[in-house]
Amino acid sequence: MRLRAVAFLLLSVAYYQQVLAQDITDEPKGPVTYTLPDPTPDIYPSTNCLPDPYKKYYEGESLEDVFEHFTADSLKRDGISFSSIGIKFNPDITGYDVTIETSDSNASRYAVVHPQFIQNYISANQGITNCKATSGCWNKNNTHKDEPWAFFAQLGLPMAMQQSVLMLNYPPATALMQKDYLGTFTMNRWTRVLTRIGISNPVLFETIVDIRPIAAPGSGSSQNLPDAQTYFNDPTGRIGGYYISPQLALMLDPVPDSNSQDHTLPLVVLGTPARETWNSITNSGTGILTTGTATIPGGTKPTPYILGNHPDVTTYQCCPGDTSSRCDSHNLIASEQIDVQIACWARAMAANPDADPTTTLKACNSKWVTARSPADDLTFCALARIDSNECFDKAIDWQTAINYCKAQDNDPCATYACPTNEPTND
């Protein structure tokens, strides 16, 4: 099996070089075709490999159905038009032939990115295998019997046309159940922040590289998951797989010859585990709002990066002075200011990855913290009101938050009670 995988990899390298030698902006003369390696079935969730509680979500779907579902989602989110996708096992080369029927020239990028994407997760899956073989490593202290740990690659996200990349910790089990990486509380909240600070297509800023590609319960799991560096970024391959650095390098510069910039796409690193792993890889520090450039091992260009809180942090924050027992802390305003600065930074750096990250952050600090305009003050107030612990799980909509802020002179903490979604004439 190893010899066959090595042979496939050598053929793949030659093929990637051939594709890269072509002008990917040329109009395709026919369908885009390429091959995925033989262990591909181990990367996509199916009834063959999922733990029992998740199988019901994939019943009645063939492996090819699952391939096509997630590949179609990626193409759509990349904004690449296509009429159909075909995936068929090829016994002659022990791989899977992919055919994308399209007239969109950007579909050619998938012939470069998709096979290497799978190869990186084959390595990640080796880390899973090694963890399972180590006593006390797999499913450690997980009391959620209906949400056992399961390997879950970052499928269905932009992989060729993204404008920035998110480095996070792990996917919640709900993402696996829904077959949608972005249909979670965390990503819904981050999408709201991106949208409201002016990003018209936030999904292109939501290509995720999780340091631990393990679907697990959405809370109480982080401290029990296997060490990311040991099991998912081991270049020797003796203990784990080598996945994090190669996947970051791929997603940050998916088709190198198409990028005339001197830097890769910008990277947003959110949450303590992701920041600590990033520091282990690049020695760049772990401080919130730390920004700069660093070159990932195996990368050919420096990456502009910024470090921040996990997107869910504001959910546990209350307004200053609130004495509710639900308040973990009273840092709502400060946490909200951090997040909008990071979203602003990502937008600006995506427009010009060669810009100075520190200067860009200073400009975002001015716009969203020290010199907010009245319009931006209203936006900030509404974001903070929705994100506060007081409004958690109350389904407050945007217009209700706007109405509240207008009535309270843009003070998100004027009252502690969450406004109700009442119809208005605004």
CSV table of C-alpha atoms in Angstrom, one decimal:
chain,number,residue,atom,x,y,z
A,1,MET,CA,0.0,0.0,0.0
A,2,ARG,CA,2.8,2.4,0.9
A,3,LEU,CA,4.6,1.7,-2.4
A,4,ARG,CA,1.4,2.3,-4.3
A,5,ALA,CA,0.9,5.6,-2.5
A,6,VAL,CA,4.5,6.7,-3.2
A,7,ALA,CA,4.1,5.9,-6.8
A,8,PHE,CA,0.9,7.8,-7.0
A,9,LEU,CA,2.5,10.8,-5.3
A,10,LEU,CA,5.4,10.9,-7.8
A,11,LEU,CA,2.9,10.8,-10.7
A,12,SER,CA,0.9,13.5,-8.9
A,13,VAL,CA,3.9,15.8,-8.6
A,14,ALA,CA,4.6,15.5,-12.3
A,15,TYR,CA,1.0,16.2,-13.1
A,16,TYR,CA,0.9,19.3,-10.8
A,17,GLN,CA,4.0,20.6,-12.5
A,18,GLN,CA,2.3,20.1,-15.9
A,19,VAL,CA,-0.8,21.9,-14.8
A,20,LEU,CA,1.1,24.8,-13.2
A,21,ALA,CA,3.0,25.2,-16.5
A,22,GLN,CA,-0.3,26.0,-18.2
A,23,ASP,CA,-1.9,29.4,-18.0
A,24,ILE,CA,-4.8,28.8,-15.7
A,25,THR,CA,-6.6,31.9,-16.9
A,26,ASP,CA,-7.0,30.3,-20.3
A,27,GLU,CA,-10.5,29.2,-21.1
A,28,PRO,CA,-10.8,25.4,-20.7
A,29,LYS,CA,-11.1,23.6,-24.0
A,30,GLY,CA,-13.3,21.0,-22.3
A,31,PRO,CA,-14.1,19.5,-18.9
A,32,VAL,CA,-11.5,19.9,-16.1
A,33,THR,CA,-10.2,16.4,-15.2
A,34,TYR,CA,-7.8,15.3,-12.6
A,35,THR,CA,-7.2,12.3,-10.2
A,36,LEU,CA,-7.5,12.0,-6.4
A,37,PRO,CA,-5.3,9.4,-4.6
A,38,ASP,CA,-6.6,5.9,-3.6
A,39,PRO,CA,-7.0,6.6,0.1
A,40,THR,CA,-9.6,9.3,-0.7
A,41,PRO,CA,-12.5,7.3,0.7
A,42,ASP,CA,-10.9,7.6,4.2
A,43,ILE,CA,-11.1,11.4,4.0
A,44,TYR,CA,-14.8,11.8,3.1
A,45,PRO,CA,-17.4,11.0,5.8
A,46,SER,CA,-19.6,8.0,5.0
A,47,THR,CA,-21.5,5.2,6.6
A,48,ASN,CA,-18.4,3.0,6.0
A,49,CYS,CA,-16.1,5.0,8.3
A,50,LEU,CA,-18.2,7.2,10.6
A,51,PRO,CA,-19.0,6.2,14.3
A,52,ASP,CA,-22.6,4.9,14.6
A,53,PRO,CA,-24.3,8.1,15.9
A,54,TYR,CA,-23.3,10.0,12.7
A,55,LYS,CA,-24.2,7.3,10.2
A,56,LYS,CA,-27.9,8.3,10.0
A,57,TYR,CA,-26.9,11.6,8.5
A,58,TYR,CA,-25.2,9.9,5.6
A,59,GLU,CA,-27.5,7.0,5.0
A,60,GLY,CA,-28.6,6.3,1.4
A,61,GLU,CA,-25.6,8.2,0.0
A,62,SER,CA,-22.8,6.5,-1.9
A,63,LEU,CA,-19.2,7.5,-1.5
A,64,GLU,CA,-19.4,9.2,-4.9
A,65,ASP,CA,-22.5,11.2,-3.6
A,66,VAL,CA,-20.5,12.5,-0.7
A,67,PHE,CA,-17.5,13.4,-2.9
A,68,GLU,CA,-19.8,15.3,-5.2
A,69,HIS,CA,-21.7,17.1,-2.4
A,70,PHE,CA,-18.6,18.6,-0.8
A,71,THR,CA,-16.8,19.3,-4.0
A,72,ALA,CA,-19.9,21.1,-5.3
A,73,ASP,CA,-20.1,23.2,-2.1
A,74,SER,CA,-16.5,24.2,-2.6
A,75,LEU,CA,-17.0,25.2,-6.2
A,76,LYS,CA,-20.1,27.2,-5.4
A,77,ARG,CA,-18.4,29.0,-2.5
A,78,ASP,CA,-15.4,29.7,-4.7
A,79,GLY,CA,-17.8,31.3,-7.2
A,80,ILE,CA,-16.9,28.8,-9.9
A,81,SER,CA,-19.8,27.9,-12.2
A,82,PHE,CA,-20.2,24.3,-13.4
A,83,SER,CA,-22.9,22.1,-14.8
A,84,SER,CA,-22.0,18.7,-13.2
A,85,ILE,CA,-19.3,16.8,-11.3
A,86,GLY,CA,-18.4,13.2,-11.9
A,87,ILE,CA,-16.2,11.1,-9.6
A,88,LYS,CA,-15.4,7.5,-10.6
A,89,PHE,CA,-12.9,5.0,-9.2
A,90,ASN,CA,-10.1,4.2,-11.7
A,91,PRO,CA,-8.7,0.7,-11.0
A,92,ASP,CA,-5.8,1.2,-13.5
A,93,ILE,CA,-4.2,3.9,-11.3
A,94,THR,CA,-5.9,3.0,-8.0
A,95,GLY,CA,-7.3,6.5,-7.7
A,96,TYR,CA,-10.5,8.5,-8.4
A,97,ASP,CA,-11.0,10.4,-11.6
A,98,VAL,CA,-12.8,13.8,-11.2
A,99,THR,CA,-14.5,15.5,-14.1
A,100,ILE,CA,-15.9,19.0,-13.7
A,101,GLU,CA,-18.1,20.0,-16.6
A,102,THR,CA,-17.6,23.8,-16.8
A,103,SER,CA,-16.6,26.7,-19.0
A,104,ASP,CA,-15.3,28.6,-16.0
A,105,SER,CA,-11.5,29.0,-16.4
A,106,ASN,CA,-11.0,29.2,-12.6
A,107,ALA,CA,-12.1,25.5,-12.4
A,108,SER,CA,-8.6,24.6,-13.6
A,109,ARG,CA,-7.3,25.5,-10.2
A,110,TYR,CA,-9.0,22.5,-8.7
A,111,ALA,CA,-6.7,20.2,-10.7
A,112,VAL,CA,-3.8,21.7,-8.7
A,113,VAL,CA,-5.4,22.2,-5.3
A,114,HIS,CA,-7.8,19.3,-4.8
A,115,PRO,CA,-5.4,16.4,-5.0
A,116,GLN,CA,-2.9,18.1,-2.7
A,117,PHE,CA,-5.7,19.0,-0.3
A,118,ILE,CA,-6.6,15.3,-0.1
A,119,GLN,CA,-3.0,14.3,0.3
A,120,ASN,CA,-2.7,16.6,3.3
A,121,TYR,CA,-5.7,15.1,5.0
A,122,ILE,CA,-4.4,11.6,4.3
A,123,SER,CA,-1.5,12.6,6.5
A,124,ALA,CA,-3.8,14.1,9.1
A,125,ASN,CA,-5.7,10.8,9.2
A,126,GLN,CA,-2.5,9.1,10.0
A,127,GLY,CA,-2.4,11.3,13.1
A,128,ILE,CA,-5.9,10.1,14.0
A,129,THR,CA,-4.8,6.4,13.5
A,130,ASN,CA,-1.8,6.9,15.8
A,131,CYS,CA,-3.9,8.6,18.5
A,132,LYS,CA,-6.4,5.7,18.4
A,133,ALA,CA,-3.5,3.3,18.9
A,134,THR,CA,-2.2,5.3,21.9
A,135,SER,CA,-3.9,4.4,25.3
A,136,GLY,CA,-5.9,7.4,26.7
A,137,CYS,CA,-5.6,9.5,23.6
A,138,TRP,CA,-8.8,9.0,21.5
A,139,ASN,CA,-12.2,10.3,22.7
A,140,LYS,CA,-10.7,11.2,26.0
A,141,ASN,CA,-13.2,12.2,28.7
A,142,ASN,CA,-16.0,12.7,26.2
A,143,THR,CA,-19.3,12.2,28.0
A,144,HIS,CA,-21.4,13.1,24.9
A,145,LYS,CA,-22.2,9.6,23.7
A,146,ASP,CA,-24.2,10.9,20.8
A,147,GLU,CA,-21.2,13.1,19.7
A,148,PRO,CA,-18.1,10.8,19.7
A,149,TRP,CA,-15.0,12.1,18.1
A,150,ALA,CA,-14.7,11.6,14.4
A,151,PHE,CA,-12.1,12.6,11.8
A,152,PHE,CA,-13.5,15.4,9.7
A,153,ALA,CA,-11.6,17.3,7.0
A,154,GLN,CA,-12.4,20.9,6.2
A,155,LEU,CA,-14.6,19.9,3.3
A,156,GLY,CA,-17.0,22.1,1.3
A,157,LEU,CA,-15.1,25.4,1.8
A,158,PRO,CA,-13.4,27.6,-0.8
A,159,MET,CA,-10.1,26.1,-1.8
A,160,ALA,CA,-9.1,28.0,-4.9
A,161,MET,CA,-10.5,31.5,-4.9
A,162,GLN,CA,-10.4,32.4,-1.2
A,163,GLN,CA,-9.2,35.9,-0.1
A,164,SER,CA,-8.0,34.9,3.4
A,165,VAL,CA,-7.7,31.9,5.6
A,166,LEU,CA,-8.9,31.2,9.2
A,167,MET,CA,-6.8,29.0,11.5
A,168,LEU,CA,-9.0,27.6,14.3
A,169,ASN,CA,-9.1,24.7,16.8
A,170,TYR,CA,-11.5,21.9,15.8
A,171,PRO,CA,-15.0,21.6,14.1
A,172,PRO,CA,-18.0,21.1,16.3
A,173,ALA,CA,-19.9,17.8,15.7
A,174,THR,CA,-22.8,19.8,14.4
A,175,ALA,CA,-20.8,20.6,11.3
A,176,LEU,CA,-20.4,16.9,10.5
A,177,MET,CA,-24.1,16.2,11.1
A,178,GLN,CA,-25.2,19.1,8.9
A,179,LYS,CA,-22.5,18.4,6.2
A,180,ASP,CA,-21.7,22.1,6.4
A,181,TYR,CA,-18.6,23.5,8.0
A,182,LEU,CA,-20.1,27.0,8.0
A,183,GLY,CA,-23.5,26.2,9.4
A,184,THR,CA,-22.4,26.4,13.1
A,185,PHE,CA,-22.9,29.0,15.8
A,186,THR,CA,-19.2,30.0,15.7
A,187,MET,CA,-19.2,30.6,11.9
A,188,ASN,CA,-22.6,32.3,11.9
A,189,ARG,CA,-21.3,34.8,14.4
A,190,TRP,CA,-18.1,35.4,12.5
A,191,THR,CA,-20.0,35.8,9.2
A,192,ARG,CA,-22.1,38.5,10.9
A,193,VAL,CA,-19.0,40.4,12.0
A,194,LEU,CA,-17.4,40.1,8.5
A,195,THR,CA,-20.6,41.2,6.7
A,196,ARG,CA,-21.3,44.1,9.0
A,197,ILE,CA,-17.8,45.7,8.7
A,198,GLY,CA,-18.3,45.8,4.9
A,199,ILE,CA,-17.2,42.4,3.4
A,200,SER,CA,-19.7,41.6,0.6
A,201,ASN,CA,-18.8,37.9,0.3
A,202,PRO,CA,-17.7,36.7,3.7
A,203,VAL,CA,-17.5,33.0,2.7
A,204,LEU,CA,-14.3,33.8,0.7
A,205,PHE,CA,-12.8,34.8,4.1
A,206,GLU,CA,-13.9,31.6,5.8
A,207,THR,CA,-11.5,28.9,4.3
A,208,ILE,CA,-10.6,27.1,7.6
A,209,VAL,CA,-7.6,25.1,8.6
A,210,ASP,CA,-8.3,23.5,11.9
A,211,ILE,CA,-5.3,22.4,13.9
A,212,ARG,CA,-7.2,19.3,15.0
A,213,PRO,CA,-9.5,17.9,12.3
A,214,ILE,CA,-11.7,16.1,14.7
A,215,ALA,CA,-15.5,16.7,15.0
A,216,ALA,CA,-16.2,16.8,18.7
A,217,PRO,CA,-18.8,18.3,21.1
A,218,GLY,CA,-18.8,22.1,20.7
A,219,SER,CA,-17.9,22.8,24.3
A,220,GLY,CA,-15.7,21.1,26.9
A,221,SER,CA,-13.6,19.3,24.3
A,222,SER,CA,-10.6,21.4,23.7
A,223,GLN,CA,-8.5,20.4,26.7
A,224,ASN,CA,-9.0,16.7,26.0
A,225,LEU,CA,-8.2,16.7,22.2
A,226,PRO,CA,-4.8,15.3,21.2
A,227,ASP,CA,-1.9,17.7,21.0
A,228,ALA,CA,-1.9,19.4,17.6
A,229,GLN,CA,1.8,19.5,17.1
A,230,THR,CA,2.4,15.9,18.1
A,231,TYR,CA,-0.3,14.3,16.1
A,232,PHE,CA,-0.9,16.7,13.2
A,233,ASN,CA,2.3,18.5,12.5
A,234,ASP,CA,5.0,15.9,12.8
A,235,PRO,CA,7.4,16.2,9.8
A,236,THR,CA,9.1,12.9,10.8
A,237,GLY,CA,5.9,10.9,10.7
A,238,ARG,CA,7.0,8.8,13.6
A,239,ILE,CA,4.2,9.9,16.0
A,240,GLY,CA,1.7,11.8,13.9
A,241,GLY,CA,0.9,13.0,10.5
A,242,TYR,CA,2.4,16.1,8.9
A,243,TYR,CA,-0.8,18.1,8.0
A,244,ILE,CA,-1.0,21.6,9.6
A,245,SER,CA,2.0,23.4,7.9
A,246,PRO,CA,1.4,21.8,4.5
A,247,GLN,CA,-2.3,22.6,4.6
A,248,LEU,CA,-1.7,26.2,5.7
A,249,ALA,CA,0.8,26.6,2.9
A,250,LEU,CA,-1.6,25.2,0.3
A,251,MET,CA,-4.7,27.2,1.4
A,252,LEU,CA,-2.6,30.5,1.7
A,253,ASP,CA,-1.1,30.1,-1.8
A,254,PRO,CA,-3.3,27.6,-3.6
A,255,VAL,CA,-2.0,28.2,-7.1
A,256,PRO,CA,1.3,29.9,-6.7
A,257,ASP,CA,1.9,30.9,-10.4
A,258,SER,CA,-1.4,32.8,-10.4
A,259,ASN,CA,-0.4,35.1,-7.5
A,260,SER,CA,1.7,38.0,-8.5
A,261,GLN,CA,1.9,39.3,-4.9
A,262,ASP,CA,5.1,38.9,-2.9
A,263,HIS,CA,3.1,37.6,0.0
A,264,THR,CA,0.5,34.9,0.5
A,265,LEU,CA,-3.1,35.5,1.3
A,266,PRO,CA,-3.5,36.9,4.9
A,267,LEU,CA,-4.0,34.5,7.8
A,268,VAL,CA,-6.4,35.1,10.8
A,269,VAL,CA,-5.5,32.9,13.8
A,270,LEU,CA,-8.3,32.8,16.3
A,271,GLY,CA,-8.4,31.2,19.8
A,272,THR,CA,-5.7,30.1,22.3
A,273,PRO,CA,-5.0,26.6,20.9
A,274,ALA,CA,-4.6,28.0,17.3
A,275,ARG,CA,-2.4,30.9,18.5
A,276,GLU,CA,-0.2,28.5,20.5
A,277,THR,CA,0.2,26.2,17.5
A,278,TRP,CA,0.9,29.1,15.2
A,279,ASN,CA,3.6,30.2,17.6
A,280,SER,CA,5.1,26.7,17.7
A,281,ILE,CA,5.3,26.7,13.9
A,282,THR,CA,6.6,30.2,13.4
A,283,ASN,CA,7.8,31.5,16.8
A,284,SER,CA,5.6,34.6,16.2
A,285,GLY,CA,4.1,35.0,19.7
A,286,THR,CA,0.6,34.4,21.1
A,287,GLY,CA,-0.6,37.9,22.1
A,288,ILE,CA,-4.0,39.2,21.0
A,289,LEU,CA,-3.8,41.6,18.1
A,290,THR,CA,-0.2,40.5,17.4
A,291,THR,CA,0.4,41.0,13.7
A,292,GLY,CA,3.3,40.7,11.3
A,293,THR,CA,4.6,38.3,8.7
A,294,ALA,CA,6.1,34.8,9.0
A,295,THR,CA,7.0,32.1,6.5
A,296,ILE,CA,5.4,28.7,7.1
A,297,PRO,CA,7.8,25.7,6.7
A,298,GLY,CA,7.5,24.5,3.1
A,299,GLY,CA,6.0,27.9,2.0
A,300,THR,CA,7.7,30.0,-0.6
A,301,LYS,CA,6.3,33.4,0.4
A,302,PRO,CA,5.9,35.2,3.8
A,303,THR,CA,2.4,35.2,5.2
A,304,PRO,CA,0.8,38.3,6.8
A,305,TYR,CA,-1.0,37.2,10.0
A,306,ILE,CA,-3.0,38.5,12.9
A,307,LEU,CA,-3.9,36.8,16.2
A,308,GLY,CA,-7.2,37.1,18.0
A,309,ASN,CA,-9.8,35.6,20.3
A,310,HIS,CA,-12.0,32.7,19.4
A,311,PRO,CA,-15.1,34.0,17.6
A,312,ASP,CA,-17.3,32.7,20.4
A,313,VAL,CA,-15.6,34.8,23.2
A,314,THR,CA,-18.2,37.5,23.2
A,315,THR,CA,-21.0,35.0,23.9
A,316,TYR,CA,-19.5,34.7,27.4
A,317,GLN,CA,-19.1,38.4,28.0
A,318,CYS,CA,-21.6,40.8,29.7
A,319,CYS,CA,-21.8,44.6,29.8
A,320,PRO,CA,-19.8,46.3,32.5
A,321,GLY,CA,-21.8,46.4,35.7
A,322,ASP,CA,-24.2,43.6,34.9
A,323,THR,CA,-24.5,41.4,38.0
A,324,SER,CA,-26.2,38.4,36.3
A,325,SER,CA,-24.9,35.0,37.3
A,326,ARG,CA,-24.5,34.2,33.6
A,327,CYS,CA,-21.6,36.7,33.3
A,328,ASP,CA,-18.2,35.0,32.9
A,329,SER,CA,-16.6,38.4,32.5
A,330,HIS,CA,-17.5,42.0,31.6
A,331,ASN,CA,-15.2,42.5,28.6
A,332,LEU,CA,-17.9,42.7,26.0
A,333,ILE,CA,-16.9,46.1,24.5
A,334,ALA,CA,-13.1,45.4,24.5
A,335,SER,CA,-13.7,41.9,23.0
A,336,GLU,CA,-16.0,43.3,20.3
A,337,GLN,CA,-13.4,46.0,19.4
A,338,ILE,CA,-10.7,43.3,19.0
A,339,ASP,CA,-12.9,41.3,16.6
A,340,VAL,CA,-14.0,44.2,14.4
A,341,GLN,CA,-10.4,45.3,14.1
A,342,ILE,CA,-9.4,41.8,13.0
A,343,ALA,CA,-12.2,41.6,10.4
A,344,CYS,CA,-11.2,45.0,9.1
A,345,TRP,CA,-7.6,43.9,8.9
A,346,ALA,CA,-8.5,40.8,7.0
A,347,ARG,CA,-10.5,42.8,4.5
A,348,ALA,CA,-7.7,45.3,3.9
A,349,MET,CA,-4.9,42.7,3.7
A,350,ALA,CA,-6.9,40.6,1.3
A,351,ALA,CA,-7.1,43.6,-1.0
A,352,ASN,CA,-3.3,44.1,-0.8
A,353,PRO,CA,-1.4,41.2,0.8
A,354,ASP,CA,1.8,43.2,0.3
A,355,ALA,CA,0.6,46.0,2.6
A,356,ASP,CA,2.3,46.5,6.0
A,357,PRO,CA,0.3,44.5,8.6
A,358,THR,CA,1.1,46.8,11.5
A,359,THR,CA,0.1,49.9,9.5
A,360,THR,CA,-3.1,48.2,8.4
A,361,LEU,CA,-4.0,47.3,12.0
A,362,LYS,CA,-3.4,50.9,13.1
A,363,ALA,CA,-5.8,52.1,10.4
A,364,CYS,CA,-8.4,49.6,11.5
A,365,ASN,CA,-8.0,50.7,15.1
A,366,SER,CA,-8.7,54.3,14.1
A,367,LYS,CA,-11.7,53.3,12.1
A,368,TRP,CA,-13.4,51.0,14.7
A,369,VAL,CA,-12.0,52.1,18.1
A,370,THR,CA,-10.6,55.6,18.4
A,371,ALA,CA,-12.4,57.5,15.6
A,372,ARG,CA,-15.5,55.7,14.7
A,373,SER,CA,-17.9,57.5,12.5
A,374,PRO,CA,-21.6,57.8,13.5
A,375,ALA,CA,-22.5,55.1,11.0
A,376,ASP,CA,-19.8,52.8,12.2
A,377,ASP,CA,-20.7,53.5,15.8
A,378,LEU,CA,-24.2,52.2,15.0
A,379,THR,CA,-22.9,49.1,13.4
A,380,PHE,CA,-20.5,48.5,16.3
A,381,CYS,CA,-23.3,49.0,18.8
A,382,ALA,CA,-25.6,46.5,17.0
A,383,LEU,CA,-22.9,43.9,16.8
A,384,ALA,CA,-22.1,44.2,20.5
A,385,ARG,CA,-25.8,44.0,21.5
A,386,ILE,CA,-26.4,40.8,19.5
A,387,ASP,CA,-23.2,39.2,20.7
A,388,SER,CA,-23.6,39.9,24.4
A,389,ASN,CA,-24.3,37.1,26.8
A,390,GLU,CA,-27.6,38.8,27.7
A,391,CYS,CA,-28.8,38.2,24.1
A,392,PHE,CA,-27.3,34.7,23.7
A,393,ASP,CA,-29.7,32.2,22.2
A,394,LYS,CA,-32.5,34.8,22.0
A,395,ALA,CA,-32.4,35.1,18.2
A,396,ILE,CA,-32.3,38.9,18.2
A,397,ASP,CA,-32.2,40.0,14.6
A,398,TRP,CA,-30.1,42.8,13.1
A,399,GLN,CA,-32.9,45.4,12.8
A,400,THR,CA,-34.0,44.9,16.4
A,401,ALA,CA,-30.4,45.6,17.5
A,402,ILE,CA,-30.3,48.7,15.2
A,403,ASN,CA,-33.5,50.0,16.7
A,404,TYR,CA,-32.2,49.4,20.2
A,405,CYS,CA,-29.0,51.3,19.4
A,406,LYS,CA,-30.8,54.2,17.9
A,407,ALA,CA,-33.0,54.5,20.9
A,408,GLN,CA,-30.0,54.3,23.3
A,409,ASP,CA,-27.7,56.7,21.5
A,410,ASN,CA,-25.5,53.9,20.2
A,411,ASP,CA,-24.7,52.5,23.7
A,412,PRO,CA,-24.9,48.7,23.5
A,413,CYS,CA,-24.8,48.6,27.4
A,414,ALA,CA,-27.5,51.2,28.1
A,415,THR,CA,-29.6,48.4,29.5
A,416,TYR,CA,-28.8,44.8,30.4
A,417,ALA,CA,-32.1,43.3,29.2
A,418,CYS,CA,-32.1,41.9,25.6
A,419,PRO,CA,-34.5,43.7,23.3
A,420,THR,CA,-37.3,41.6,21.7
A,421,ASN,CA,-37.8,41.2,18.0
A,422,GLU,CA,-40.8,43.5,17.7
A,423,PRO,CA,-42.0,44.7,14.3
A,424,THR,CA,-41.1,48.3,13.5
A,425,ASN,CA,-41.7,50.8,10.8
A,426,ASP,CA,-38.0,51.5,10.3
